[in-house]
Coordinates of C-alpha atoms in Angstrom, one line a residue:
X1 CA 17.0 -20.1 -36.3
X2 CA 19.4 -17.3 -35.2
X3 CA 17.7 -13.9 -35.5
X4 CA 19.1 -10.4 -35.2
X5 CA 17.5 -8.7 -32.2
X6 CA 18.2 -5.3 -33.7
X7 CA 15.6 -2.9 -35.0
X8 CA 14.3 -4.1 -38.4
X9 CA 15.7 -0.9 -40.0
X10 CA 19.2 -2.2 -39.3
X11 CA 18.5 -5.1 -41.6
X12 CA 18.6 -2.6 -44.4
X13 CA 22.2 -1.8 -43.5
X14 CA 23.2 -5.5 -43.9
X15 CA 24.5 -7.0 -47.1
X16 CA 24.3 -10.8 -47.0
X17 CA 27.3 -12.6 -48.6
X18 CA 26.9 -16.2 -49.4
X19 CA 29.1 -19.2 -48.8
X20 CA 27.1 -22.4 -49.3
X21 CA 29.8 -24.4 -47.4
X22 CA 28.7 -22.8 -44.2
X23 CA 25.0 -23.8 -44.5
X24 CA 23.5 -26.3 -42.2
X25 CA 20.7 -26.9 -44.7
X26 CA 20.2 -26.9 -48.4
X27 CA 21.6 -23.7 -49.9
X28 CA 18.6 -22.5 -51.8
X29 CA 16.5 -22.9 -48.6
X30 CA 19.0 -20.7 -46.9
X31 CA 18.8 -18.1 -49.6
X32 CA 15.1 -17.9 -49.0
X33 CA 15.6 -17.5 -45.2
X34 CA 18.0 -14.6 -46.0
X35 CA 15.4 -13.0 -48.2
X36 CA 12.8 -13.3 -45.5
X37 CA 15.2 -11.5 -43.2
X38 CA 15.2 -8.6 -45.8
X39 CA 18.8 -7.4 -46.0
X40 CA 19.7 -4.5 -48.3
X41 CA 21.0 -7.0 -50.9
X42 CA 22.6 -10.4 -51.3
X43 CA 26.0 -11.1 -52.9
X44 CA 26.3 -14.5 -54.5
X45 CA 30.0 -15.1 -53.8
X46 CA 30.7 -18.8 -54.2
X47 CA 34.3 -18.4 -55.4
X48 CA 35.0 -22.1 -55.8
X49 CA 32.6 -22.5 -58.7
X50 CA 33.6 -22.3 -62.4
X51 CA 31.7 -20.0 -64.7
X52 CA 29.2 -22.6 -65.9
X53 CA 28.3 -23.9 -62.5
X54 CA 28.1 -20.3 -61.1
X55 CA 25.7 -19.4 -63.9
X56 CA 23.4 -22.3 -63.1
X57 CA 23.3 -21.5 -59.4
X58 CA 22.9 -17.7 -60.1
X59 CA 19.8 -18.3 -62.2
X60 CA 18.2 -20.2 -59.2
X61 CA 19.3 -17.7 -56.6
X62 CA 18.0 -14.8 -58.8
X63 CA 14.6 -16.4 -59.0
X64 CA 14.3 -16.5 -55.2
X65 CA 15.7 -13.0 -54.7
X66 CA 13.4 -11.5 -57.3
X67 CA 10.4 -13.1 -55.7
X68 CA 11.2 -11.3 -52.5
X69 CA 12.4 -8.1 -54.3
X70 CA 15.9 -8.4 -52.7
X71 CA 18.7 -7.1 -55.0
X72 CA 21.1 -9.9 -56.0
X73 CA 24.7 -8.8 -56.8
X74 CA 26.7 -11.4 -58.8
X75 CA 30.4 -11.9 -58.1
X76 CA 33.5 -12.3 -60.3
X77 CA 31.7 -13.3 -63.5
X78 CA 30.6 -10.2 -65.4
X79 CA 29.6 -12.2 -68.5
X80 CA 27.3 -14.4 -66.4
X81 CA 25.7 -11.2 -65.0
X82 CA 25.2 -9.7 -68.5
X83 CA 23.7 -13.0 -69.8
X84 CA 21.2 -13.0 -66.9
X85 CA 20.4 -9.3 -67.2
X86 CA 21.9 -8.4 -63.8
X87 CA 23.3 -4.9 -63.7
X88 CA 25.1 -5.3 -60.3
X89 CA 28.5 -6.9 -60.1
X90 CA 31.1 -7.3 -57.5
X91 CA 34.7 -7.8 -58.6
X92 CA 38.1 -8.4 -57.0
X93 CA 40.2 -5.3 -57.6
X94 CA 42.5 -7.1 -60.1
X95 CA 39.6 -8.1 -62.2
X96 CA 38.2 -4.6 -62.2
X97 CA 41.6 -3.3 -63.3
X98 CA 41.8 -5.9 -66.1
X99 CA 38.3 -5.0 -67.4
X100 CA 38.9 -1.3 -67.2
X101 CA 42.1 -1.8 -69.3
X102 CA 40.9 -4.5 -71.8
X103 CA 37.2 -4.0 -72.2
X104 CA 35.9 -0.9 -70.6
X105 CA 32.7 -1.0 -72.7
X106 CA 31.7 -4.1 -70.7
X107 CA 31.7 -2.1 -67.5
X108 CA 29.3 0.4 -69.0
X109 CA 26.6 -2.3 -68.8
X110 CA 26.5 -2.2 -65.0
X111 CA 24.7 0.3 -62.9
X112 CA 26.5 -0.8 -59.7
X113 CA 30.1 -2.1 -59.6
X114 CA 31.6 -3.2 -56.3
X115 CA 35.3 -3.8 -55.6
X116 CA 37.1 -5.5 -52.7
X117 CA 39.8 -3.3 -51.2
X118 CA 42.3 -3.7 -48.4
X119 CA 44.0 -0.3 -48.2
X120 CA 43.4 3.3 -48.8
X121 CA 45.4 3.2 -52.0
X122 CA 43.3 0.3 -53.3
X123 CA 40.1 2.2 -52.4
X124 CA 41.2 5.2 -54.4
X125 CA 42.3 3.1 -57.3
X126 CA 39.0 1.3 -57.4
X127 CA 37.0 4.5 -57.3
X128 CA 39.1 5.9 -60.2
X129 CA 38.4 2.8 -62.2
X130 CA 34.6 3.3 -61.9
X131 CA 33.6 1.3 -58.8
X132 CA 30.4 2.6 -57.3
X133 CA 30.9 1.1 -53.9
X134 CA 33.7 -0.8 -52.0
X135 CA 33.9 -3.6 -49.5
X136 CA 36.8 -2.9 -47.1
X137 CA 38.2 -5.5 -44.7
X138 CA 38.7 -7.5 -43.0
X139 CA 37.7 -5.4 -40.0
X140 CA 37.5 -8.0 -37.2
X141 CA 39.1 -11.4 -36.7
X142 CA 37.4 -14.0 -38.9
X143 CA 37.7 -17.7 -39.6
X144 CA 37.6 -16.8 -43.3
X145 CA 41.0 -15.2 -42.9
X146 CA 42.7 -17.5 -40.5
X147 CA 46.1 -16.3 -39.3
X148 CA 45.7 -12.8 -40.8
X149 CA 45.3 -10.0 -38.2
X150 CA 42.2 -7.8 -38.7
X151 CA 42.7 -4.3 -40.1
X152 CA 40.4 -2.7 -37.5
X153 CA 38.0 0.2 -37.2
X154 CA 40.7 2.9 -37.8
X155 CA 41.5 1.3 -41.1
X156 CA 37.8 1.4 -42.0
X157 CA 37.5 5.0 -41.0
X158 CA 40.5 6.0 -43.1
X159 CA 39.1 4.2 -46.2
X160 CA 35.7 5.8 -45.7
X161 CA 37.3 9.3 -45.5
X162 CA 39.5 8.6 -48.6
X163 CA 36.8 8.1 -51.1
X164 CA 33.4 9.7 -52.1
X165 CA 31.6 6.4 -52.8
X166 CA 29.9 4.1 -50.3
X167 CA 32.1 1.8 -48.3
X168 CA 30.7 -1.5 -46.9
X169 CA 32.7 -3.1 -44.0
X170 CA 33.4 -6.8 -44.2
X171 CA 35.1 -9.4 -42.0
X172 CA 34.1 -10.8 -38.6
X173 CA 30.9 -8.7 -38.4
X174 CA 28.1 -10.5 -36.6
X175 CA 24.4 -9.9 -36.1
X176 CA 25.2 -8.1 -32.9
X177 CA 23.4 -4.8 -33.1
X178 CA 26.0 -3.0 -31.0
X179 CA 28.8 -4.2 -33.3
X180 CA 26.9 -3.2 -36.4
X181 CA 26.2 0.3 -35.0
X182 CA 29.9 0.7 -34.1
X183 CA 31.0 -0.2 -37.6
X184 CA 28.5 2.2 -39.2
X185 CA 29.6 5.0 -36.9
X186 CA 33.0 4.8 -38.6
X187 CA 31.5 6.0 -41.8
X188 CA 30.6 2.7 -43.4
X189 CA 27.3 2.8 -45.4
X190 CA 26.6 -0.9 -44.8
X191 CA 28.0 -4.1 -43.3
X192 CA 28.6 -7.3 -45.0
X193 CA 27.8 -10.5 -43.1
X194 CA 28.6 -14.0 -44.3
X195 CA 28.6 -16.6 -41.4
X196 CA 25.6 -15.0 -39.6
X197 CA 23.6 -15.0 -42.8
X198 CA 24.5 -18.6 -43.6
X199 CA 23.2 -19.7 -40.1
X200 CA 20.0 -17.7 -39.9

């Protein structure tokens, strides 16, 4: 079991992002390990699933997160979130734009709306559309974005300075306390970690 050697308070600056394909053990067992670690929240990402499969998995993950009182943020499927009574949703920017244009009343259900952004312009657009927090990346080199150069810490700082809502850094961030502190010092409110959380 790989553990973060940082102060436990740092755990509350970490958002766990799931990818069940990176797990070395059954996914739901891994979700429980993450909850024991006590991050600030868990984002159930699982982008390869269709809506029905995602809904089934989300119900199981929510039960685990709720038992540990870890907030679970659902991803990409606002109708699933509403059906399950989850008021936190994370959306690709294009989906947030579509919802804001076609059914803005659906967005009103959510108390927290995250959006993924990759530029200052996108960050400002997402904020104007009602996002309550952003994920900005990718900050460091990561296998999840093979062949794409990282945007770096200056990019992160510029995004943080361009909006008034919290920005979470994502991409290539590990459970290295020094790296986490460096990212937070750029103005990020939290860091998103995928691989490290899937290998706890």
